[in-house]
XYZ file of C-alpha atoms in Angstrom:
282
model
C 29.517 -45.837 2.773
C 25.992 -46.635 4.122
C 23.061 -45.911 1.802
C 20.465 -43.334 2.982
C 17.391 -44.902 4.503
C 14.193 -44.528 2.387
C 12.348 -42.926 5.333
C 15.054 -40.274 5.682
C 14.978 -39.614 1.941
C 11.207 -39.138 2.035
C 11.491 -36.765 5.003
C 14.155 -34.730 3.241
C 12.034 -34.522 0.107
C 9.024 -33.386 2.132
C 11.070 -30.653 3.822
C 12.393 -29.472 0.473
C 8.857 -29.352 -0.947
C 7.707 -27.291 2.027
C 10.552 -24.804 1.584
C 9.792 -24.449 -2.124
C 6.105 -23.967 -1.453
C 6.693 -21.220 1.109
C 9.126 -19.451 -1.197
C 6.694 -19.213 -4.102
C 5.544 -15.623 -4.739
C 1.854 -16.469 -4.491
C 2.005 -18.662 -1.399
C -0.185 -17.470 1.477
C 1.567 -16.786 4.761
C 0.333 -15.875 8.212
C 2.561 -12.782 8.328
C 1.262 -11.194 5.121
C 0.597 -7.512 5.753
C -0.470 -6.103 2.370
C -1.720 -6.970 -1.102
C -0.181 -5.801 -4.357
C -2.874 -3.692 -5.978
C -1.119 -2.523 -9.141
C 2.180 -3.354 -10.878
C 3.650 -1.543 -13.881
C 6.641 -3.007 -15.752
C 9.656 -4.129 -13.689
C 8.888 -4.725 -9.995
C 10.835 -7.367 -8.068
C 10.609 -8.892 -4.598
C 13.046 -10.747 -2.397
C 15.971 -8.536 -3.406
C 15.393 -8.975 -7.156
C 14.686 -12.705 -6.761
C 11.292 -12.746 -8.501
C 8.797 -10.534 -10.294
C 5.973 -9.147 -8.174
C 2.517 -9.787 -9.624
C -0.762 -8.021 -8.972
C -2.901 -9.562 -6.207
C 0.192 -11.046 -4.583
C 0.320 -10.835 -0.799
C 3.279 -9.018 0.701
C 4.991 -10.305 3.861
C 6.941 -8.180 6.298
C 10.732 -8.114 5.930
C 10.236 -8.083 2.187
C 12.387 -5.901 -0.096
C 10.820 -4.377 -3.209
C 12.916 -3.071 -6.115
C 11.570 -1.241 -9.169
C 13.123 -0.524 -12.565
C 12.957 2.454 -14.901
C 9.438 3.726 -15.737
C 8.054 1.197 -13.258
C 6.045 1.277 -10.052
C 3.736 -0.597 -7.698
C 0.891 0.093 -5.280
C 0.314 -1.907 -2.088
C -2.789 -1.883 0.129
C -2.307 -2.751 3.808
C -4.786 -4.520 6.076
C -6.135 -1.239 7.484
C -6.724 0.145 3.929
C -3.562 2.303 3.981
C -2.144 2.600 0.448
C 1.586 2.881 -0.302
C 2.968 3.410 -3.826
C 6.578 3.391 -5.028
C 7.898 4.867 -8.256
C 10.745 3.974 -10.574
C 14.270 2.939 -9.509
C 13.186 2.552 -5.884
C 14.159 0.190 -3.090
C 11.652 -0.291 -0.285
C 11.882 -2.717 2.623
C 8.778 -3.631 4.599
C 10.235 -4.242 8.047
C 7.066 -5.174 9.934
C 3.425 -4.106 10.067
C 0.839 -5.296 12.576
C -2.841 -4.375 12.295
C -5.146 -4.674 15.305
C -8.710 -4.829 13.904
C -10.181 -4.651 17.406
C -8.375 -1.442 18.305
C -8.403 -0.169 14.702
C -4.662 0.552 14.818
C -1.645 -0.080 12.583
C 1.904 -0.289 13.910
C 5.027 -0.899 11.878
C 8.029 0.400 9.989
C 9.523 0.462 6.509
C 12.796 1.662 4.973
C 13.183 3.602 1.725
C 16.777 3.344 0.480
C 16.176 5.242 -2.757
C 13.436 6.477 -5.045
C 10.067 8.071 -4.377
C 6.945 6.870 -2.599
C 3.409 8.027 -1.871
C 1.705 7.190 1.429
C -2.056 7.589 1.919
C -3.048 6.436 5.377
C -6.499 5.235 6.333
C -8.263 6.792 9.303
C -7.080 3.948 11.549
C -4.789 4.968 14.410
C -1.130 4.643 13.424
C 2.309 4.277 14.920
C 4.405 3.934 11.758
C 7.956 5.012 10.912
C 9.668 5.321 7.535
C 13.469 5.158 7.768
C 15.891 6.641 5.245
C 19.632 7.381 5.244
C 18.834 11.076 5.745
C 16.238 10.852 8.510
C 13.261 9.045 10.044
C 9.624 9.989 9.511
C 7.020 9.368 12.197
C 3.446 8.880 11.002
C 0.278 9.180 13.048
C -2.243 9.080 10.185
C -1.661 11.285 7.172
C -0.922 11.488 3.461
C 2.507 12.498 2.153
C 5.004 12.029 -0.663
C 8.703 11.310 -0.185
C 11.837 11.191 -2.324
C 15.215 9.799 -1.255
C 18.471 10.189 -3.170
C 21.489 9.129 -1.101
C 21.755 11.500 1.870
C 19.032 13.790 0.483
C 15.456 13.488 1.727
C 12.570 15.514 0.291
C 9.117 15.409 1.857
C 5.754 17.047 1.224
C 2.656 16.557 3.384
C -0.701 16.510 1.619
C -2.874 16.073 4.736
C -2.332 15.763 8.465
C 1.225 16.036 9.755
C 4.390 13.986 10.250
C 7.484 14.273 12.421
C 10.985 14.253 10.924
C 14.110 13.285 12.876
C 17.274 14.133 10.951
C 20.132 14.267 13.425
C 18.487 16.644 15.884
C 15.220 17.062 17.740
C 12.158 15.941 15.767
C 10.369 18.676 13.837
C 6.744 18.684 12.737
C 5.862 18.989 9.048
C 2.277 20.108 8.522
C -0.189 19.909 5.667
C 0.972 21.811 2.606
C 4.608 22.075 3.738
C 7.692 20.853 1.862
C 11.059 20.196 3.491
C 14.418 18.869 2.360
C 17.092 17.327 4.552
C 20.780 16.904 3.780
C 23.428 15.981 6.324
C 21.115 16.678 9.256
C 20.170 20.154 8.011
C 16.445 20.598 7.370
C 15.139 23.406 5.179
C 11.597 24.468 4.341
C 10.668 25.926 0.993
C 9.187 25.188 -2.420
C 9.451 21.665 -3.825
C 12.442 21.013 -6.092
C 12.089 20.104 -9.781
C 13.580 16.661 -9.067
C 10.934 16.013 -6.412
C 8.090 17.159 -8.662
C 9.368 14.971 -11.493
C 9.579 11.892 -9.241
C 6.037 12.325 -7.895
C 4.707 13.062 -11.385
C 6.145 9.722 -12.515
C 4.185 7.929 -9.759
C 0.951 9.661 -10.797
C 1.598 9.024 -14.489
C 2.389 5.349 -13.881
C 0.028 4.395 -11.048
C -2.702 7.043 -11.146
C -3.794 9.779 -8.762
C -3.702 9.272 -5.021
C -6.792 7.522 -3.608
C -9.030 9.071 -0.983
C -8.256 8.141 2.601
C -10.318 5.099 3.525
C -12.361 5.468 6.676
C -12.215 2.792 9.347
C -15.531 3.024 11.124
C -16.441 1.310 14.365
C -17.857 -1.616 12.414
C -15.156 -1.575 9.731
C -15.849 -2.070 6.014
C -19.162 -3.780 5.247
C -18.666 -7.198 3.677
C -21.177 -8.132 0.970
C -21.730 -11.882 0.522
C -23.819 -14.091 -1.745
C -26.408 -16.640 -0.639
C -23.679 -19.245 -0.088
C -21.622 -16.960 2.140
C -18.932 -16.132 -0.420
C -17.558 -12.604 -0.323
C -18.471 -10.417 -3.301
C -16.638 -7.315 -2.091
C -16.853 -4.600 0.528
C -18.413 -1.164 1.009
C -16.034 1.445 2.454
C -17.138 4.877 3.749
C -14.788 7.751 2.928
C -14.208 10.848 5.126
C -15.990 13.066 2.560
C -19.147 10.925 2.768
C -18.557 9.007 -0.437
C -19.034 5.227 -0.270
C -16.819 2.980 -2.373
C -17.668 -0.518 -3.588
C -14.515 -2.624 -3.876
C -14.186 -6.140 -5.235
C -12.501 -8.988 -3.354
C -9.084 -7.710 -4.510
C -9.864 -4.253 -3.031
C -10.171 -2.655 -6.479
C -12.678 0.163 -6.908
C -15.763 -1.023 -8.809
C -18.232 1.796 -8.204
C -19.009 4.606 -5.765
C -22.004 6.443 -4.335
C -21.856 10.257 -4.263
C -24.258 11.577 -1.570
C -23.954 15.145 -2.879
C -25.538 14.032 -6.182
C -27.469 11.112 -4.683
C -26.253 8.878 -7.467
C -24.069 5.802 -8.054
C -21.195 5.835 -10.547
C -18.837 3.244 -11.980
C -15.117 3.546 -11.230
C -14.597 5.333 -14.550
C -17.199 7.986 -13.641
C -20.080 6.620 -15.741
C -23.411 7.189 -14.020
C -25.293 4.007 -13.104
C -28.434 5.465 -11.550
C -30.031 7.487 -8.767
C -29.548 6.561 -5.123
C -27.183 4.089 -3.477
C -26.977 1.039 -5.763
C -23.579 -0.283 -4.617
C -24.805 -3.536 -3.096
C -26.746 -4.248 -6.281
C -23.599 -3.597 -8.323
C -21.509 -6.033 -6.254
C -24.222 -8.661 -6.592
C -24.036 -8.326 -10.371
C -27.370 -6.603 -10.808
C -25.969 -3.612 -12.731
């Protein structure tokens, strides 16, 4: 039997190294669509292949699984924030952000568990698929729970469309609906739904404010050598947030009180001091 040629062995080794590098959880990829902002306890990617860590980039066609008393928050390129609670399975099918047109297009699938979606003000064409129906999103905030063929949905702001075997129906701000076997009913939220959303809040914190996407986008603050120190993001209510390079809230300016506060609410001083904070001055 002929022995493998050294050049072929080196080529095979190089290919194997490339495959291993691309499969590492922290490896950067061109198709990354979001960043993991917060992880609590047992959160796995790749169909339970590895543990998801904070600050890890998230590619499309990725499957996220969470364990008991666990959860994770992901921030997309347009500043949309998606959180999943315990015992959930979420698949990111594909998300594409057009910074020029300020638009996000994509889809995800929630097989089980609960999630919280807080969209930025960027234009959206996003769908969330479940076994019980499909949700169409055009820019909104809502919470969702899926348990087999049961779908429960509550809209916190804006509106969504729900297709569950018939013509799409519109769910508006403040409304709760449940769907089972194609039958959609409006009414008060169920105890199971409230418990699932309470677990997300308890584990991951309250829902963030919707991030505004202005004509110029978030303002990037850089040091004298051109390195990014963070960004300033204007919110719909007029508040301005200072976020570090991992998109974590550092401080905010409240125009109603004309004062700057740290993320924990501690007052820093009068006026807008956010750029000074990011530069390490306060």
